JSON list of C-alpha atoms in Angstrom, two decimals:
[
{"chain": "A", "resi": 89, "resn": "UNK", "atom": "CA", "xyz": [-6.46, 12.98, -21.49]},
{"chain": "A", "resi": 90, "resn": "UNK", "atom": "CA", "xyz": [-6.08, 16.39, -23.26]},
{"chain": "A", "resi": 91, "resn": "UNK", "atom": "CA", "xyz": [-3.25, 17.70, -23.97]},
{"chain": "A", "resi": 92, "resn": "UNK", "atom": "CA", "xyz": [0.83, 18.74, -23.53]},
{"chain": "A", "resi": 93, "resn": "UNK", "atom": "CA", "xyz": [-0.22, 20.98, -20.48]},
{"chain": "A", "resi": 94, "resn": "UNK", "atom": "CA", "xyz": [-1.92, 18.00, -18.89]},
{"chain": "A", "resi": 95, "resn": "UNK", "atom": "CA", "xyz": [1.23, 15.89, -19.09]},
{"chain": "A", "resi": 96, "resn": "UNK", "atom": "CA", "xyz": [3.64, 17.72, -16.36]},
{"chain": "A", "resi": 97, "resn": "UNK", "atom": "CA", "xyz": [0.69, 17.24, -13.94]},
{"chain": "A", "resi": 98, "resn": "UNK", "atom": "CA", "xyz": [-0.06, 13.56, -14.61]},
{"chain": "A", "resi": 99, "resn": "UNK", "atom": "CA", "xyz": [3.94, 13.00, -14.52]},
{"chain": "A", "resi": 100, "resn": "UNK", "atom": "CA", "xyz": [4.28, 14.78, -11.07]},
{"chain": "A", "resi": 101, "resn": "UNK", "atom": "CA", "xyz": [1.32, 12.77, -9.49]},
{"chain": "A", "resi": 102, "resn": "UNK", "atom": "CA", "xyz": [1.94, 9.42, -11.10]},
{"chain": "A", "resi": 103, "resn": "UNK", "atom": "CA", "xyz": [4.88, 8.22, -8.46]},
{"chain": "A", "resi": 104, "resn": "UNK", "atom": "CA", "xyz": [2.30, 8.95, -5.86]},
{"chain": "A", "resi": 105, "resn": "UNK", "atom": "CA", "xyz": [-0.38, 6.98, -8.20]},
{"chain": "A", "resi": 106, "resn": "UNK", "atom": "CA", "xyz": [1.42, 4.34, -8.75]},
{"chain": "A", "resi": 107, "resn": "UNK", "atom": "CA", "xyz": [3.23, 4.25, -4.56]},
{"chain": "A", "resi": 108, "resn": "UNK", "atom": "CA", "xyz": [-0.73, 3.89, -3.56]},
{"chain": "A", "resi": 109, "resn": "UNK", "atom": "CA", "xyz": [-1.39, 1.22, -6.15]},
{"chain": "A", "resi": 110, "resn": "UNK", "atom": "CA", "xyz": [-3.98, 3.22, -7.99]},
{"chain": "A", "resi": 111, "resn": "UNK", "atom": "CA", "xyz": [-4.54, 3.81, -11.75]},
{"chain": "A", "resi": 112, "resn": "UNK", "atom": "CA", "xyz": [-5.10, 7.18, -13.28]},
{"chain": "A", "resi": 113, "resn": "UNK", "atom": "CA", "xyz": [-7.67, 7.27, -15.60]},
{"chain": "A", "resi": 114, "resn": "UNK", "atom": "CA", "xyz": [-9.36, 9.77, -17.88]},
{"chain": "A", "resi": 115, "resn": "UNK", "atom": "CA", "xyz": [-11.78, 12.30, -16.19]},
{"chain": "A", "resi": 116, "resn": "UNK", "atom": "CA", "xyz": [-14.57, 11.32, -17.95]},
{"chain": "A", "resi": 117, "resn": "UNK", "atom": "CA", "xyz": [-14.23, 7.68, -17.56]},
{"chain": "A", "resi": 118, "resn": "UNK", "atom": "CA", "xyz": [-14.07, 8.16, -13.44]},
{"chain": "A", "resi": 119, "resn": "UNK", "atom": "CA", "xyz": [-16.68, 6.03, -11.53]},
{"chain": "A", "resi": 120, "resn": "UNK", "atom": "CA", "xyz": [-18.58, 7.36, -8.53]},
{"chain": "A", "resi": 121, "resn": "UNK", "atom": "CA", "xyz": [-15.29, 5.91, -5.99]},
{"chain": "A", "resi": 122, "resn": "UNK", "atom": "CA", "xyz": [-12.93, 7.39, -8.15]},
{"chain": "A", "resi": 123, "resn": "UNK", "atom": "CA", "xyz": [-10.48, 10.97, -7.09]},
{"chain": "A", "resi": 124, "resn": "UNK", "atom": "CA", "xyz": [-10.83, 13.15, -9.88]},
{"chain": "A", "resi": 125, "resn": "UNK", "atom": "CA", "xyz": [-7.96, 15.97, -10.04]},
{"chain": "A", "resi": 126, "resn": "UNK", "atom": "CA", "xyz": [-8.17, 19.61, -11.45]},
{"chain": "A", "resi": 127, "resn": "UNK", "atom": "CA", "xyz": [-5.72, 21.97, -12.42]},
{"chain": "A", "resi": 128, "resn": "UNK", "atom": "CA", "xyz": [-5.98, 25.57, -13.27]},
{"chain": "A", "resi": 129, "resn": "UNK", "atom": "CA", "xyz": [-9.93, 24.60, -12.93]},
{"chain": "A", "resi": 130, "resn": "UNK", "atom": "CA", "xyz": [-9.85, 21.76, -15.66]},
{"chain": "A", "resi": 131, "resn": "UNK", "atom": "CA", "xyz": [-10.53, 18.36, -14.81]},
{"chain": "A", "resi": 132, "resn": "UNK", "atom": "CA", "xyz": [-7.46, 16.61, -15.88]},
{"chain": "A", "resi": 133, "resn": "UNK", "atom": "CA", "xyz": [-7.11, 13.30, -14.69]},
{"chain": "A", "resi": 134, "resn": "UNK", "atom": "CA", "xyz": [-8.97, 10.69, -12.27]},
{"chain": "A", "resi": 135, "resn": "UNK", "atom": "CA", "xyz": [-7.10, 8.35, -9.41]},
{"chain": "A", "resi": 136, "resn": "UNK", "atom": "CA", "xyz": [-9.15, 4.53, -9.38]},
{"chain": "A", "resi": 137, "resn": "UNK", "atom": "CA", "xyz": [-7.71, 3.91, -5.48]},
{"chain": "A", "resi": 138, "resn": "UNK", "atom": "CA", "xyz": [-7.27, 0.28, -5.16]},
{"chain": "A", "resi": 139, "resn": "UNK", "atom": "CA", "xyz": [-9.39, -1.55, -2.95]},
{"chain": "A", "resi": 140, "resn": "UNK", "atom": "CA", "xyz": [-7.77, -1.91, 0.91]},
{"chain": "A", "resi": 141, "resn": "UNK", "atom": "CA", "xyz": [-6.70, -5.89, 0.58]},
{"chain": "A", "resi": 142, "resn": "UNK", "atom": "CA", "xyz": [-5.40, -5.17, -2.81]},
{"chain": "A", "resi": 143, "resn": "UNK", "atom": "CA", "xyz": [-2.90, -2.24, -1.20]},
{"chain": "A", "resi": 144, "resn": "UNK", "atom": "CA", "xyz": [-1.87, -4.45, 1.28]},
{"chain": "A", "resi": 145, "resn": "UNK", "atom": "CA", "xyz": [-0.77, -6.90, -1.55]},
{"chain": "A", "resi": 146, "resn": "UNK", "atom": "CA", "xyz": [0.72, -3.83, -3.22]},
{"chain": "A", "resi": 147, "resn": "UNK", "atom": "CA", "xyz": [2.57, -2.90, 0.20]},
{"chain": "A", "resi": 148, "resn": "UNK", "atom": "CA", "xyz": [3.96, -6.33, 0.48]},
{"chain": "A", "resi": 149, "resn": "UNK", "atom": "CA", "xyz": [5.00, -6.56, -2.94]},
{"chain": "A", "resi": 150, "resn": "UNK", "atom": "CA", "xyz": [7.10, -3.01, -2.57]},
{"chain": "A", "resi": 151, "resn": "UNK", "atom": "CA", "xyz": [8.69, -4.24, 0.47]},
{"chain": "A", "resi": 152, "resn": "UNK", "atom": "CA", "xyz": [9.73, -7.06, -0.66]},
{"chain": "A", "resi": 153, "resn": "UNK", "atom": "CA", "xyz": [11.50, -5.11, -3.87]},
{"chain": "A", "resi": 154, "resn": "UNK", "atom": "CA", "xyz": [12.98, -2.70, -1.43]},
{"chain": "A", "resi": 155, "resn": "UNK", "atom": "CA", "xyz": [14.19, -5.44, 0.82]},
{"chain": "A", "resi": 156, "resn": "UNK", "atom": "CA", "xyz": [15.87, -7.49, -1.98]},
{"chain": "A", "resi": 157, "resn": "UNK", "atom": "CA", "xyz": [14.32, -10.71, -1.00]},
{"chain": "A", "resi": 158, "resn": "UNK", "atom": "CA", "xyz": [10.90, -12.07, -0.31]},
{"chain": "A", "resi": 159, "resn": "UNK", "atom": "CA", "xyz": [10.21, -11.00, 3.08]},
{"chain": "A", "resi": 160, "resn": "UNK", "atom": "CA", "xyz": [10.24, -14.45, 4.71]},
{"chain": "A", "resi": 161, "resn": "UNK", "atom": "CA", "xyz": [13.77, -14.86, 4.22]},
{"chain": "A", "resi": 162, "resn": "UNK", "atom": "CA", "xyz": [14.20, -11.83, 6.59]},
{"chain": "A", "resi": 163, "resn": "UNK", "atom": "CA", "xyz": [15.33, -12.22, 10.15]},
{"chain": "A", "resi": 164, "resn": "UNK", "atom": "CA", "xyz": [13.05, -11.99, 13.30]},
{"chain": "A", "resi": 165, "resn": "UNK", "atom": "CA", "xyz": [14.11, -8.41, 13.83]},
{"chain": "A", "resi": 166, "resn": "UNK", "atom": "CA", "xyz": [13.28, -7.08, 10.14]},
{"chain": "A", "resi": 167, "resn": "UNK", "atom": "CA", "xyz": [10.23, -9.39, 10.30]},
{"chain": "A", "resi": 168, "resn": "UNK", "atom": "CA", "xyz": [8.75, -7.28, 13.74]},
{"chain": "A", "resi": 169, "resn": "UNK", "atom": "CA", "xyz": [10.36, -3.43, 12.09]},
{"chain": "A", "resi": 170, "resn": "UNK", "atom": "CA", "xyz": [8.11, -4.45, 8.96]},
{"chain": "A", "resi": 171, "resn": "UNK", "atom": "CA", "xyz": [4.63, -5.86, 11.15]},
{"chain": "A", "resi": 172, "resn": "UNK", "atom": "CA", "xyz": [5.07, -2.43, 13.28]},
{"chain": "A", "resi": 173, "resn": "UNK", "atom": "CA", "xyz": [4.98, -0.18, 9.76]},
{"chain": "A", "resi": 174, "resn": "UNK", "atom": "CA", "xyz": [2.24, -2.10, 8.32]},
{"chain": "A", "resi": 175, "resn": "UNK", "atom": "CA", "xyz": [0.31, -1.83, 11.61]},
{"chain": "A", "resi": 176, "resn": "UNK", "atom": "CA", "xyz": [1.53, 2.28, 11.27]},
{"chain": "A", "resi": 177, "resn": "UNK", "atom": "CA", "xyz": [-0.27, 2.24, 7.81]},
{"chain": "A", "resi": 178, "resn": "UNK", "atom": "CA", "xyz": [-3.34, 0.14, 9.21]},
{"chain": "A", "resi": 179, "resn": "UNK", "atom": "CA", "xyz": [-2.82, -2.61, 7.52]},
{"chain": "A", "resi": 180, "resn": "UNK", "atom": "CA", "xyz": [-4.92, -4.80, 10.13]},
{"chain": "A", "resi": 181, "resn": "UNK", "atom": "CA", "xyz": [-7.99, -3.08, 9.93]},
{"chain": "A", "resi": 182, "resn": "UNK", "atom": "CA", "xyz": [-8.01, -5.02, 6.37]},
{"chain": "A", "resi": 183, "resn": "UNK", "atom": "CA", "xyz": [-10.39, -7.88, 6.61]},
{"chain": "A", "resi": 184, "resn": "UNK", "atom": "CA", "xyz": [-7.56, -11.20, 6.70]},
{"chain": "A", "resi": 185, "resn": "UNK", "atom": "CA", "xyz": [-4.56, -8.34, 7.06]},
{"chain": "A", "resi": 186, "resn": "UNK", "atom": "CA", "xyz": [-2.49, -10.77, 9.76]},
{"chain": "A", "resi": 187, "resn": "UNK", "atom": "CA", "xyz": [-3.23, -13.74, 7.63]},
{"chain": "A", "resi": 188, "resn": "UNK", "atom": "CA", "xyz": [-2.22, -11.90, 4.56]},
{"chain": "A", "resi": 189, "resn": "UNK", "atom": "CA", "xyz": [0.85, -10.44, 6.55]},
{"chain": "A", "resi": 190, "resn": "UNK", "atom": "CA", "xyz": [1.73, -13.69, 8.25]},
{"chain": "A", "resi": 191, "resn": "UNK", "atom": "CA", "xyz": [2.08, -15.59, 4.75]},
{"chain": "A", "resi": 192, "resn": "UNK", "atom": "CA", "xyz": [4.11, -12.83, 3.26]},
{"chain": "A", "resi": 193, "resn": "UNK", "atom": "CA", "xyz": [6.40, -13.18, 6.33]},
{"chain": "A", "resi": 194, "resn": "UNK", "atom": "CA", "xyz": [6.25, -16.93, 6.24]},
{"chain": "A", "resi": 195, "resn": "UNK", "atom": "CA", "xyz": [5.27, -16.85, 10.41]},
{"chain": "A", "resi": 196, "resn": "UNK", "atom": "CA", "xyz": [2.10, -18.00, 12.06]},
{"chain": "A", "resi": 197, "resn": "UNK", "atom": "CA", "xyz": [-0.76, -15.32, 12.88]},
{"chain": "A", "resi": 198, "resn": "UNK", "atom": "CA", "xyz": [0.14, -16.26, 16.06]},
{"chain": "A", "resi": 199, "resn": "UNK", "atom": "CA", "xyz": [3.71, -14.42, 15.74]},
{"chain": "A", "resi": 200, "resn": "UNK", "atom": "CA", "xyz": [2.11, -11.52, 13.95]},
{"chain": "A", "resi": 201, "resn": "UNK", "atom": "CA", "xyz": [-0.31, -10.77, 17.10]},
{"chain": "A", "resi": 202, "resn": "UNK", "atom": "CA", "xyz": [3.16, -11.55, 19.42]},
{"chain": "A", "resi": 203, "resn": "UNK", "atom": "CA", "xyz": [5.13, -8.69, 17.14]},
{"chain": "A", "resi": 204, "resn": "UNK", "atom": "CA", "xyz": [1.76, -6.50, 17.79]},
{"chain": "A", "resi": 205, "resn": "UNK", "atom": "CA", "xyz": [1.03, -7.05, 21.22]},
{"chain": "A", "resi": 206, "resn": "UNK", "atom": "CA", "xyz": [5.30, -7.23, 22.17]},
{"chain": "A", "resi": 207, "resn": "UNK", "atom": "CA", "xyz": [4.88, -3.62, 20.84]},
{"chain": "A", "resi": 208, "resn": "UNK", "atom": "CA", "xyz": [2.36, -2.16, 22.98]},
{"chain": "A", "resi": 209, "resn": "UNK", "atom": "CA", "xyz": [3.82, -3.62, 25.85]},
{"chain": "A", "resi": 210, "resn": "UNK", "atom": "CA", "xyz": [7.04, -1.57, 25.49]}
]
């Protein structure tokens, strides 16, 4: 990546980068899937995105550091807040999202379908 200019940019979007679970690479080592980002109409940076199962691992991991405590030690109540965010984010339109989800939470699929389907009903 080029140069002191460049730096202020790549600091400002890196929280976002890293919030997303992507990587920044340099321009002209981005792949055909990668987001490459110009400023002042220089290419200065590309975003790898993670693939969609690997976020959700990334999601679950940031939880559980914002939580304090692996997320099956949670009660029922933070257990449902958390399925209805994920489900906000579209975390089940991952392929294995509520098994990924349920292990994280330490429930059955079963009671991650009862959190979804308890909160369409209300």
């Amino acid at each position: 990546m080029s140069g002191a200019v460049d730096e202020p940019f790549i600091a400002a979007v890196k929280p976002l980068v890293d919030a997303m679970g992507g990587q920044i690479v340099p321009p002209d080592e981005a792949g055909p899937d990668d987001v490459v980002l110009s400023w002042e109409g220089r290419e200065v940076v590309a975003v790898r995105l993670p693939q969609l199962a690997d976020s959700l691992d990334h999601i679950l991991a940031a939880l559980e550091r914002r939580k304090g405590m692996p997320l099956a030690d949670l009660d029922r109540r933070a257990k449902q807040e958390i399925v209805r965010s994920l489900e906000a984010r579209g975390a089940f339109a991952v392929r294995h999202g509520v098994e990924t989800v349920a292990s994280a939470l330490g429930v059955s699929r079963f009671t991650v379908y009862n959190y979804l389907n308890r909160e369409k009903g209300s």
